[in-house]
PDB file of C-alpha atoms in Angstrom:
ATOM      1  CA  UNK A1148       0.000   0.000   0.000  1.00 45.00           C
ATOM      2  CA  UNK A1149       2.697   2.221   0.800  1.00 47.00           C
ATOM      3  CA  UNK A1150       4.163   1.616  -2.666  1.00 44.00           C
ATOM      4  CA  UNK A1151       1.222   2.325  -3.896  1.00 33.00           C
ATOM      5  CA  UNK A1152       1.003   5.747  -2.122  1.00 36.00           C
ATOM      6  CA  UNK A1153       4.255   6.620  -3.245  1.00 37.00           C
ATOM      7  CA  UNK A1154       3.665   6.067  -6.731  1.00 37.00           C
ATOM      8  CA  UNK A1155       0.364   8.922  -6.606  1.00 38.00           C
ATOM      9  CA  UNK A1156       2.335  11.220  -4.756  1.00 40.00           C
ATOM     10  CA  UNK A1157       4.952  11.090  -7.629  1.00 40.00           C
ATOM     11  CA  UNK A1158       2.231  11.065 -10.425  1.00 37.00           C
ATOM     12  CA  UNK A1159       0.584  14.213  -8.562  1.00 39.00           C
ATOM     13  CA  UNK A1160       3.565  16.373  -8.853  1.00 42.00           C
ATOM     14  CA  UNK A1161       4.569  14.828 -12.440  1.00 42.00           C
ATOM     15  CA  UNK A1162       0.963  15.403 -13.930  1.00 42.00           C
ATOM     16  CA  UNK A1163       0.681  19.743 -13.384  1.00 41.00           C
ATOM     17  CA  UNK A1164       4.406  19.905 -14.336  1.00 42.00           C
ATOM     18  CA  UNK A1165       3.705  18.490 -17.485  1.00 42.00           C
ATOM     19  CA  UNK A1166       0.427  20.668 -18.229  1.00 46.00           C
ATOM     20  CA  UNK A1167       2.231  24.286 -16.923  1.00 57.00           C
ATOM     21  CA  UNK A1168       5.243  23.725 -19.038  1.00 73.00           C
ATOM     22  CA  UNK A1169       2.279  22.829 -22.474  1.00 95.00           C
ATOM     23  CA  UNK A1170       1.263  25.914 -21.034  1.00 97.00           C
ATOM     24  CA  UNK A1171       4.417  28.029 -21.433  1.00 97.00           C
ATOM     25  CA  UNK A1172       3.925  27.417 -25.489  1.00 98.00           C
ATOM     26  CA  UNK A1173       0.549  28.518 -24.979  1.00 98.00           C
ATOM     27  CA  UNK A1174       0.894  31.806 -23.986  1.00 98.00           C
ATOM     28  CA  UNK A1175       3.923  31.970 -26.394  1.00 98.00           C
ATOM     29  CA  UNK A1176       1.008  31.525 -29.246  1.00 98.00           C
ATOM     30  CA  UNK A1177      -1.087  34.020 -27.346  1.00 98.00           C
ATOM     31  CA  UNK A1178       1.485  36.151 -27.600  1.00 98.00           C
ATOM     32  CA  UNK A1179       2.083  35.880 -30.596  1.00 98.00           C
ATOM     33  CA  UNK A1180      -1.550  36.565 -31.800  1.00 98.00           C
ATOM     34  CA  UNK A1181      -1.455  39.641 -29.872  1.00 98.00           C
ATOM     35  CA  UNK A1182       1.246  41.079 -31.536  1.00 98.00           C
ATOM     36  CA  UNK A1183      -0.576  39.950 -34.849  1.00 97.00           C
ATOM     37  CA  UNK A1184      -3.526  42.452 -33.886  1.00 97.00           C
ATOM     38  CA  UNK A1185      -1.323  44.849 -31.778  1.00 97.00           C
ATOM     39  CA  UNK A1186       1.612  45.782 -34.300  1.00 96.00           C
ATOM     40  CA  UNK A1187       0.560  43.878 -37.925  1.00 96.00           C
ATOM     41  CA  UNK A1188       0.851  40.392 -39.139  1.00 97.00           C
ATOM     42  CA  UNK A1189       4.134  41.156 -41.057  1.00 97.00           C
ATOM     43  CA  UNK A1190       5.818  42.399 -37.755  1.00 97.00           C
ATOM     44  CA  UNK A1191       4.006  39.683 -35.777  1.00 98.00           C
ATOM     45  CA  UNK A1192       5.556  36.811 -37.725  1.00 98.00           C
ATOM     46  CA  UNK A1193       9.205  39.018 -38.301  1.00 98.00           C
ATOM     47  CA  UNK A1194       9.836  38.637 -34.447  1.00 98.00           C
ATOM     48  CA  UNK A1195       8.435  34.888 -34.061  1.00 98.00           C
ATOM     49  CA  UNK A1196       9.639  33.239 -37.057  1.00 98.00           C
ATOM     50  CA  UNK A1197      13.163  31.558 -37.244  1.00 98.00           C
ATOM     51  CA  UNK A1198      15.406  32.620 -39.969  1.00 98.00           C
ATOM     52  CA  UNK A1199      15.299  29.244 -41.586  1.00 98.00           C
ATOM     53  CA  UNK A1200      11.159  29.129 -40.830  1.00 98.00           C
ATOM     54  CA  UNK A1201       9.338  27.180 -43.387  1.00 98.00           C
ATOM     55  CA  UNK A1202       5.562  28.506 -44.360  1.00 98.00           C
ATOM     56  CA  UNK A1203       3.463  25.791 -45.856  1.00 97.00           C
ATOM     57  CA  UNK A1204      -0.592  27.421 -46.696  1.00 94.00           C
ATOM     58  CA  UNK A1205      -3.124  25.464 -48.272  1.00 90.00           C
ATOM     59  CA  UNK A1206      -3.204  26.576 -52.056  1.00 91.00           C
ATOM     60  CA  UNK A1207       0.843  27.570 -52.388  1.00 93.00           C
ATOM     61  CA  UNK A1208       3.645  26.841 -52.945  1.00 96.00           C
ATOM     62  CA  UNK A1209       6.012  26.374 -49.553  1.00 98.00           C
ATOM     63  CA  UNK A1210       7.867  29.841 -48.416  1.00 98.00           C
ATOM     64  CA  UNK A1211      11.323  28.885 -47.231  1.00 98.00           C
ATOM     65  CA  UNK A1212      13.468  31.424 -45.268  1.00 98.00           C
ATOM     66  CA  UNK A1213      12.455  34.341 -42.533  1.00 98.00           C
ATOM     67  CA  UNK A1214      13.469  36.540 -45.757  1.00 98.00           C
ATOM     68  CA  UNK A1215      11.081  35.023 -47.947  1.00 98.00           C
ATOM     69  CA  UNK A1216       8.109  34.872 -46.001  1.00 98.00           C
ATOM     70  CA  UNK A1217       8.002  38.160 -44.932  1.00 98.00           C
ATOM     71  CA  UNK A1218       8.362  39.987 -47.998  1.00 97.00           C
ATOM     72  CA  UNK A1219       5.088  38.177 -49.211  1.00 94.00           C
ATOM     73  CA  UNK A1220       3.739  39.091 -46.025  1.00 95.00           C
ATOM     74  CA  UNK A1221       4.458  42.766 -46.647  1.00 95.00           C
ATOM     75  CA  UNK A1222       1.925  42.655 -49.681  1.00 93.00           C
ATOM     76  CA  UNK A1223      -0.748  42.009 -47.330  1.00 92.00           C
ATOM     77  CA  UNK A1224      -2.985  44.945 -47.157  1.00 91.00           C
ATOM     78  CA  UNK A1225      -2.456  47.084 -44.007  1.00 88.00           C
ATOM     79  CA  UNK A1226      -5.833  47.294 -43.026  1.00 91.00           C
ATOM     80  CA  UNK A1227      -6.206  43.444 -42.773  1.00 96.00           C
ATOM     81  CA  UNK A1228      -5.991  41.326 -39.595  1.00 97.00           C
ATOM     82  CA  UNK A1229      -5.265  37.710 -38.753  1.00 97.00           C
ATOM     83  CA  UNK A1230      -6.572  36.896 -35.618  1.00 97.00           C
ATOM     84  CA  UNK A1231      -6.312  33.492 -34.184  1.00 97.00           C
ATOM     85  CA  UNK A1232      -6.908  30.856 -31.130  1.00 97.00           C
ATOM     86  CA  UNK A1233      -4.507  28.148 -30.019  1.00 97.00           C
ATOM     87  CA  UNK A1234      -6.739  25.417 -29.162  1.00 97.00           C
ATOM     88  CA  UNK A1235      -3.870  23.046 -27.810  1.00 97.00           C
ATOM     89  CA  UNK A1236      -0.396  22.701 -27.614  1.00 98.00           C
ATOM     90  CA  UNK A1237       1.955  20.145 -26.358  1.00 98.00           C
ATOM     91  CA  UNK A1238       5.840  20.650 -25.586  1.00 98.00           C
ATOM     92  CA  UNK A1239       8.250  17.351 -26.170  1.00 97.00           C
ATOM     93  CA  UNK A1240       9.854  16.167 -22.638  1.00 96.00           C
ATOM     94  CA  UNK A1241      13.100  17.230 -24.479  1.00 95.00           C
ATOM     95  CA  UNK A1242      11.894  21.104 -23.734  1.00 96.00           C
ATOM     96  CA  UNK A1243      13.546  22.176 -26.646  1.00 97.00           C
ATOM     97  CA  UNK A1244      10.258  21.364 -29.243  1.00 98.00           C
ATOM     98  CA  UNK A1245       6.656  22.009 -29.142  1.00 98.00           C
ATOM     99  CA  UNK A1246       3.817  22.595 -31.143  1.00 98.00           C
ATOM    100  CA  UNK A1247       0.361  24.583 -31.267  1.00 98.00           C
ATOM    101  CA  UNK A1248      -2.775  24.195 -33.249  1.00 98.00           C
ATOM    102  CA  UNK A1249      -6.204  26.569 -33.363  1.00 97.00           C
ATOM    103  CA  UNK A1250      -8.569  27.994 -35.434  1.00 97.00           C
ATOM    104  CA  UNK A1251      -7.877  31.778 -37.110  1.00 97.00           C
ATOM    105  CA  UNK A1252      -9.875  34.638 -38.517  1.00 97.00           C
ATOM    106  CA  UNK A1253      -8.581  36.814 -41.715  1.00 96.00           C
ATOM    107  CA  UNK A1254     -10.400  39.759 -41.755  1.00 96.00           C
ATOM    108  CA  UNK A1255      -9.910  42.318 -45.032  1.00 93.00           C
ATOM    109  CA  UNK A1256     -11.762  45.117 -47.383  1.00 89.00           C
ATOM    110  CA  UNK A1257     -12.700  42.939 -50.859  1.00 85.00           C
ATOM    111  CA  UNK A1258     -15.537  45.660 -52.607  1.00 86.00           C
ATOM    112  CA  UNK A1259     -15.733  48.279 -50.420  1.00 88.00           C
ATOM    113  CA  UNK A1260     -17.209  45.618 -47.908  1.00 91.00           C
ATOM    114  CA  UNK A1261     -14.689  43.769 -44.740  1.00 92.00           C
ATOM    115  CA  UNK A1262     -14.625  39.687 -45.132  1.00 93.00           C
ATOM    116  CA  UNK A1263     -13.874  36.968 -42.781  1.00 95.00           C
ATOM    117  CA  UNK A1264     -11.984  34.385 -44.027  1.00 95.00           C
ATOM    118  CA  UNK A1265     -11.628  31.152 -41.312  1.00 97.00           C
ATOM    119  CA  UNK A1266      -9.314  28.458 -40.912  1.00 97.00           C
ATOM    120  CA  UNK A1267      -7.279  26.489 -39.182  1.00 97.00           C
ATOM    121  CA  UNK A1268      -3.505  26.114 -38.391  1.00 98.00           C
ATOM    122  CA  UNK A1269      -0.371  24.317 -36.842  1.00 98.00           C
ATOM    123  CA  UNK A1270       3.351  25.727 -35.835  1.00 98.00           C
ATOM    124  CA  UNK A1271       5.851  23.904 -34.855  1.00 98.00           C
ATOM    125  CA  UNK A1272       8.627  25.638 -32.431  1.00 98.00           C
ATOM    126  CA  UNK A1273      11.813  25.244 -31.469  1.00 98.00           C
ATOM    127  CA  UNK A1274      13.371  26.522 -28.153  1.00 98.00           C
ATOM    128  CA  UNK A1275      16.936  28.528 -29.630  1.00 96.00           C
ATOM    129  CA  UNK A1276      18.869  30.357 -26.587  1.00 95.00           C
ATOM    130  CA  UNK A1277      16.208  30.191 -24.677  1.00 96.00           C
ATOM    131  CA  UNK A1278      13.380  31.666 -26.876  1.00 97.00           C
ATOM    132  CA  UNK A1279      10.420  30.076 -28.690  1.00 98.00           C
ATOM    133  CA  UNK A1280      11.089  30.778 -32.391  1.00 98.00           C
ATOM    134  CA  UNK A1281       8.089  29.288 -35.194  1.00 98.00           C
ATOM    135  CA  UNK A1282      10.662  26.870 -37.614  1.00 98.00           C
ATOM    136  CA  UNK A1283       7.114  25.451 -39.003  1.00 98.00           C
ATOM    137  CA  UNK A1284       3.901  27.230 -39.600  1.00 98.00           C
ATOM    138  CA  UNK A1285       0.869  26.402 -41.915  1.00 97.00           C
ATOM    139  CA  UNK A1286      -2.579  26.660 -42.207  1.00 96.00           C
ATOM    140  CA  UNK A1287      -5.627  25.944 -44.553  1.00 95.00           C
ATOM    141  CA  UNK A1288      -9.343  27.663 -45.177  1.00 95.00           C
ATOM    142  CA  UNK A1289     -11.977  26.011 -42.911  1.00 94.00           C
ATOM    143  CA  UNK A1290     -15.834  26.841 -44.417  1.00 92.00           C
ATOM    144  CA  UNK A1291     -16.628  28.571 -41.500  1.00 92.00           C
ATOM    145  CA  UNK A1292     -16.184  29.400 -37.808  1.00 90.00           C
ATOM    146  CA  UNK A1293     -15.218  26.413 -35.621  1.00 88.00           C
ATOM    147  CA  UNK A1294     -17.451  25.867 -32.445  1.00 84.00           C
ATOM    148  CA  UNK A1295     -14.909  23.806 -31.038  1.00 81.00           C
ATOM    149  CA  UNK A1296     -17.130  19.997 -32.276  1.00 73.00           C
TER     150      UNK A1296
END
């Protein structure tokens, strides 16, 4: 029994160690989202992305290189905004990986009238001298909002 005990005690403290450091890339995606909305989705993804990042969108070709994917970003009208949600996220028991995934909201002027456009996404990070830095993002059109089912 005492074994027994032992073992819970250790899975107690194991368990919300686990789910605050998942949380840690959390609020890095959070973050990131807010800067998005805050300062502009070219700026938002010039300070997260790695210099060797790699964008993969439904409907294109990859974007390979920091460089790259910015400068396409740039084109993006000013007065759009990409909005989005990290639903989950998990970081590997190596610390140095993780991932996120959510739902997103592009929101632009197309005739004189502001669209939503909805999808979904995934980013893959990796932990360089001690900052989160997106090596891997993506993300495809969803036909509307997701209620979470």
């Amino acid at each position: 029994m005492r074994i027994l005990f032992c073992a819970f005690a250790i899975l107690l403290t194991v368990v919300p160690q686990a789910y605050a450091g998942d949380e840690e890339i959390m609020e890095v995606d959070r973050a990131f989202a807010r800067m998005s909305m805050e300062k502009g989705i070219a700026n938002a993804f010039d300070h997260y992305l790695s210099k060797d990042a790699v964008k993969l969108d439904g409907g294109a070709h990859p974007q390979i290189g920091h460089t790259t994917i910015i400068t396409g970003m740039r084109q993006i009208p000013a007065d759009a905004t990409l909005d989005w949600k990290p639903a989950a996220g998990k970081i590997a028991a190596s610390g140095d990986m993780a991932y996120t995934w959510g739902t997103y909201v592009l929101t632009f002027m197309s005739d004189d009238e502001r669209k939503e456009a909805f999808g979904k996404y995934i980013t893959v990070w990796e932990k360089r001298a001690g900052e989160w830095k997106a090596v891997l993002d993506g993300g495809n059109a969803s036909p509307s909002a997701w209620n979470g089912n």
